[in-house]
Amino acid sequence: MNLEFKKSIAWMRENLFSSIPSSILTVATSFFVLGFFRGLFGFAMASDKDWLSVLNNMQLYMVQAYPEEDFIRVWISVGLALVFAGMSIGLWKSTEESSLSEVFSKFLRVSLAFLFFTVVAPTFSSVTDNDGIIQTEESFPMETRLQLLIPSAILVVVFFVLKNLKLNYKFNKSDLLCFYLAIPIVLMWIIKLPTIQLDSSNQRIFPDPLMPIADTTKTPWTIIFGLFLAFYFIGSRFKDSKNIKRTMSISWVLLPLFIFSWIFKKPEIDLPTILGQDIPIFIGIFLIGALTITFINNPVVEKYFSIYLGVLIAITGIALFISIPILLKSALLLLVLFTIVIPAVSSSTKGKRNLIIVWGVSLFTLSVLIRGGSSDTQIIVQQQSIFGGFSLTWLLAIFGTYVSFPLGVLLALGRNSKLPIVRLVCTGIIELTRSVPYITWLFFASVTMAVFLPEGVNFELVVRVLMVTAFFSGAYFAENIRGGLQSIPKGQYEAADAIGMSPFQKTSLIVMPQALRAIIPTLVSSAITAFKDSSLVTIIGLIDFLTIGKVIIGTQSIPVNFVGHDRENLLFIAFFYWIFTFTLSRRSMKVEKRLGLGER
Amino acid sequence: MSIIKTNDVKKWFGDFQALKGISMEVQEGEVLVICGPSGSGKSTFIRCINRLEQHQEGEIIVDGIELTNDLKNIEAIRSEVGMVFQSFNLFPHLTVLQNVTLAPIWVRKKSRSESEEKAMELLTRVGIPEQASKFPGQLSGGQQQRVAIARALAMEPKIMLFDEPTSALDPEMIKEVLDAMKELALSGMTMIVVTHEMGFAKEVADRVMLFDEGLMVEENTPTEFFDNPQNDRTKLFLSQIL
Ligand SMILES: Nc1ncnc2c1ncn2[C@@H]1O[C@H](COP(=O)(O)OP(=O)(O)OP(=O)(O)O)[C@@H](O)[C@H]1O
Ligand SMILES: [Mg+2]
């Protein structure tokens, strides 16, 4: 204990108070940081805050107008995501361990901070009322303080004692993570929360009565958590299998697409179209690809391959602009991409067989997703889109990144291309997209885009927004990636040439991996920006996560009056956004560290 | 039959003429050392042989294939010719083993297991089998250059080009790289080596050439070249370097 104390004093002296300027800086920074958190804590804990305005509206926040009778679909979506998460945490199980006393010291630090802020939180706060007059009120009275002080002091003592028992049992960090996640699930069955109750004249009953959490909330969460655990154990069984890990990574990419196009959307499936249209398209395109793979080494095929590819690209280009089933368009696009790759990978009979399997599976997945995505939804809501609240924010963020990232890679490569026409088009797209504000693009999507689409083609507003978002963040990704490409020394290209790699192999195996690695921080910050900027869609009438809190709840007066409580909601929203972006940036730091091994 | 034959090769960078007509032949199994002052066109010349640079006039014939703009010919020649660079140019994001197996798997289309077996053999040959799972950044310069040699050999080339393979190395590491090259020369590989290591030239080379200002000014056996230089420029060069 004493030694530990001395060590931390020495550390502080060395790092925080090494010179006069650094001491001043330390003191000033602590002053501001502590002041900020003190105010925040006081705000959050103040007696006039109605946190029920947040708690009571969770459903609105998550799915907005999604009909209650279809909630099972929402739960399935969440469940699938968490099952995948469980499996992945198991597969990539951490090898690190923490001892119990480390765990307790973590808890001790949190409860100490809580205790500290309970003591120092301001008693009075000033509020600007509706007439613009600043009023001071006692927002954090002594009794509230005492109510918080006693339990947090007890926690501090408990964790302090536990920590100093020096329990050295070690636990795997991934196991610990599951344990932490179990805590809220268990609490759900124990705690009671205040609930809004209305009397006969629709007046809110104060104080809000305490009730257990509704079964419709805690049962699904418990089932999902059970599945999470089960898959965590299954995953950790297979943690040495490279194939399962690879399959898992690909499944992660497909999961959101599947959720949005099949589960959340509840597409209207029309069997005759599937039998008469989808299946013939699938078989036809599949055969073309499979035959190309099989006969690629035949001298005649080899000779005319580039002509064939050119014709294929031309046909696909035309197909995009005429009115044929969207599945055919996308299947052709995939065929083109695949055909470009074929000469670079196939060779042995076994290699060819594997490639045909990959081709079949990708085409099948594409067909399934396109069928779900392009069918009408059976879910009826009174507004623009079945997506609202967090489901909309999430849709925009994920799809925005999914489409814009590959698009960015292509645009960056195109801008560096040797062919002037490709370079010109790509530069044009990038410069045009970037030179117009995002909001303008949103208006373009909602108002003007219809003019540019071929006759008879019409997309829902959400899809149009996704299209402009893809291009907008794609242009930014492209410029970032181009920066990364420029950081690759010329020697890398020469070395790849010297061992006889084709331009495609050079790009995909040598240049791109290094370029992307070099710009992970910029890429992550672009992704985070895209995630946050999705809240701008409120301007064209879509209702995202932020709009729910600020506009909908902030003006809600029936059946419960929450007018004037938008500050709680804004804080909650900020916190929610923060959790996601923080997790993302922490993850990316880990990835960076792991990949950084190759560099020095 | 000569395995490399060049005829009056000329090369310009913009207005500047870097090669002013080089004609030479290399026989199969021969070790040729090229030396000469800085900027004389040595690198440019050997980089023309595997088409890292494009010559504008004259002809280069490697293993019976003439180098033209035809991509097929270029790819064919590149898979016959291995190259080792002054600055190693290993792929930093791949392990040593992956660096060496890359070309066999993707260019020669061999199976992974076969390529890895072969790669371990090559790494043993250059003396660093124990480094296979490290990344290039974790190796010393000499070790990196030996990986680069193994990587070039993994394509099973008929010819190896070396562009000042030891001049980026600390003196104590030069020997390990030269030893690997000597071993290679003894095994009968055709080699063109641009180097200032005169010891290596004396011991291993079958022929030595001197380049100056884009021209080949002297070509001789090592003994003749060092003991009895014909050209004044060779004398000057040797007096500066020895
Ligand atoms: N990419 C290029 N663009 C313009 N000039 C070049 C280029 N590469 C080489 N040169 C010029 O061509 C000449 C020959 O260069 P080269 O690299 O072949 O010389 P070198 O004999 O290898 O010299 P060193 O011993 O310094 O490596 C030099 O004058 C150089 O400035
Ligand atoms: Mg040189």
mmCIF file of C-alpha atoms in Angstrom, chain A residues 5 39 65 173 214 259 305 322 329 341 369 390 393 401 446 465 473 486 531 534 539 549 569:
data_model
loop_
_atom_site.group_PDB
_atom_site.id
_atom_site.type_symbol
_atom_site.label_atom_id
_atom_site.label_comp_id
_atom_site.label_asym_id
_atom_site.label_seq_id
_atom_site.Cartn_x
_atom_site.Cartn_y
_atom_site.Cartn_z
ATOM 1 C CA PHE A 5 1.355 5.357 -2.740
ATOM 2 C CA GLY A 39 -21.379 20.685 -13.419
ATOM 3 C CA ALA A 65 -43.284 4.383 -35.294
ATOM 4 C CA LYS A 173 -10.758 -10.662 -19.914
ATOM 5 C CA ALA A 214 -42.012 -4.851 -17.781
ATOM 6 C CA ILE A 259 -31.461 -7.550 -41.012
ATOM 7 C CA PHE A 305 -10.617 -12.648 -72.725
ATOM 8 C CA ILE A 322 -32.577 0.591 -68.950
ATOM 9 C CA LYS A 329 -28.446 -5.209 -62.942
ATOM 10 C CA VAL A 341 -10.572 -11.070 -60.638
ATOM 11 C CA LEU A 369 -30.559 -9.462 -50.335
ATOM 12 C CA PHE A 390 -31.966 4.735 -33.795
ATOM 13 C CA THR A 393 -29.419 6.430 -37.671
ATOM 14 C CA THR A 401 -19.995 3.267 -44.690
ATOM 15 C CA SER A 446 -35.495 14.639 -51.491
ATOM 16 C CA VAL A 465 -30.578 9.600 -49.093
ATOM 17 C CA SER A 473 -18.631 10.090 -47.860
ATOM 18 C CA GLN A 486 0.853 8.413 -52.053
ATOM 19 C CA PHE A 531 -22.337 8.366 -38.210
ATOM 20 C CA SER A 534 -26.629 11.194 -40.308
ATOM 21 C CA ILE A 539 -33.907 18.531 -42.452
ATOM 22 C CA GLY A 549 -35.219 13.584 -28.386
ATOM 23 C CA ASN A 569 -32.855 14.015 -23.596
#
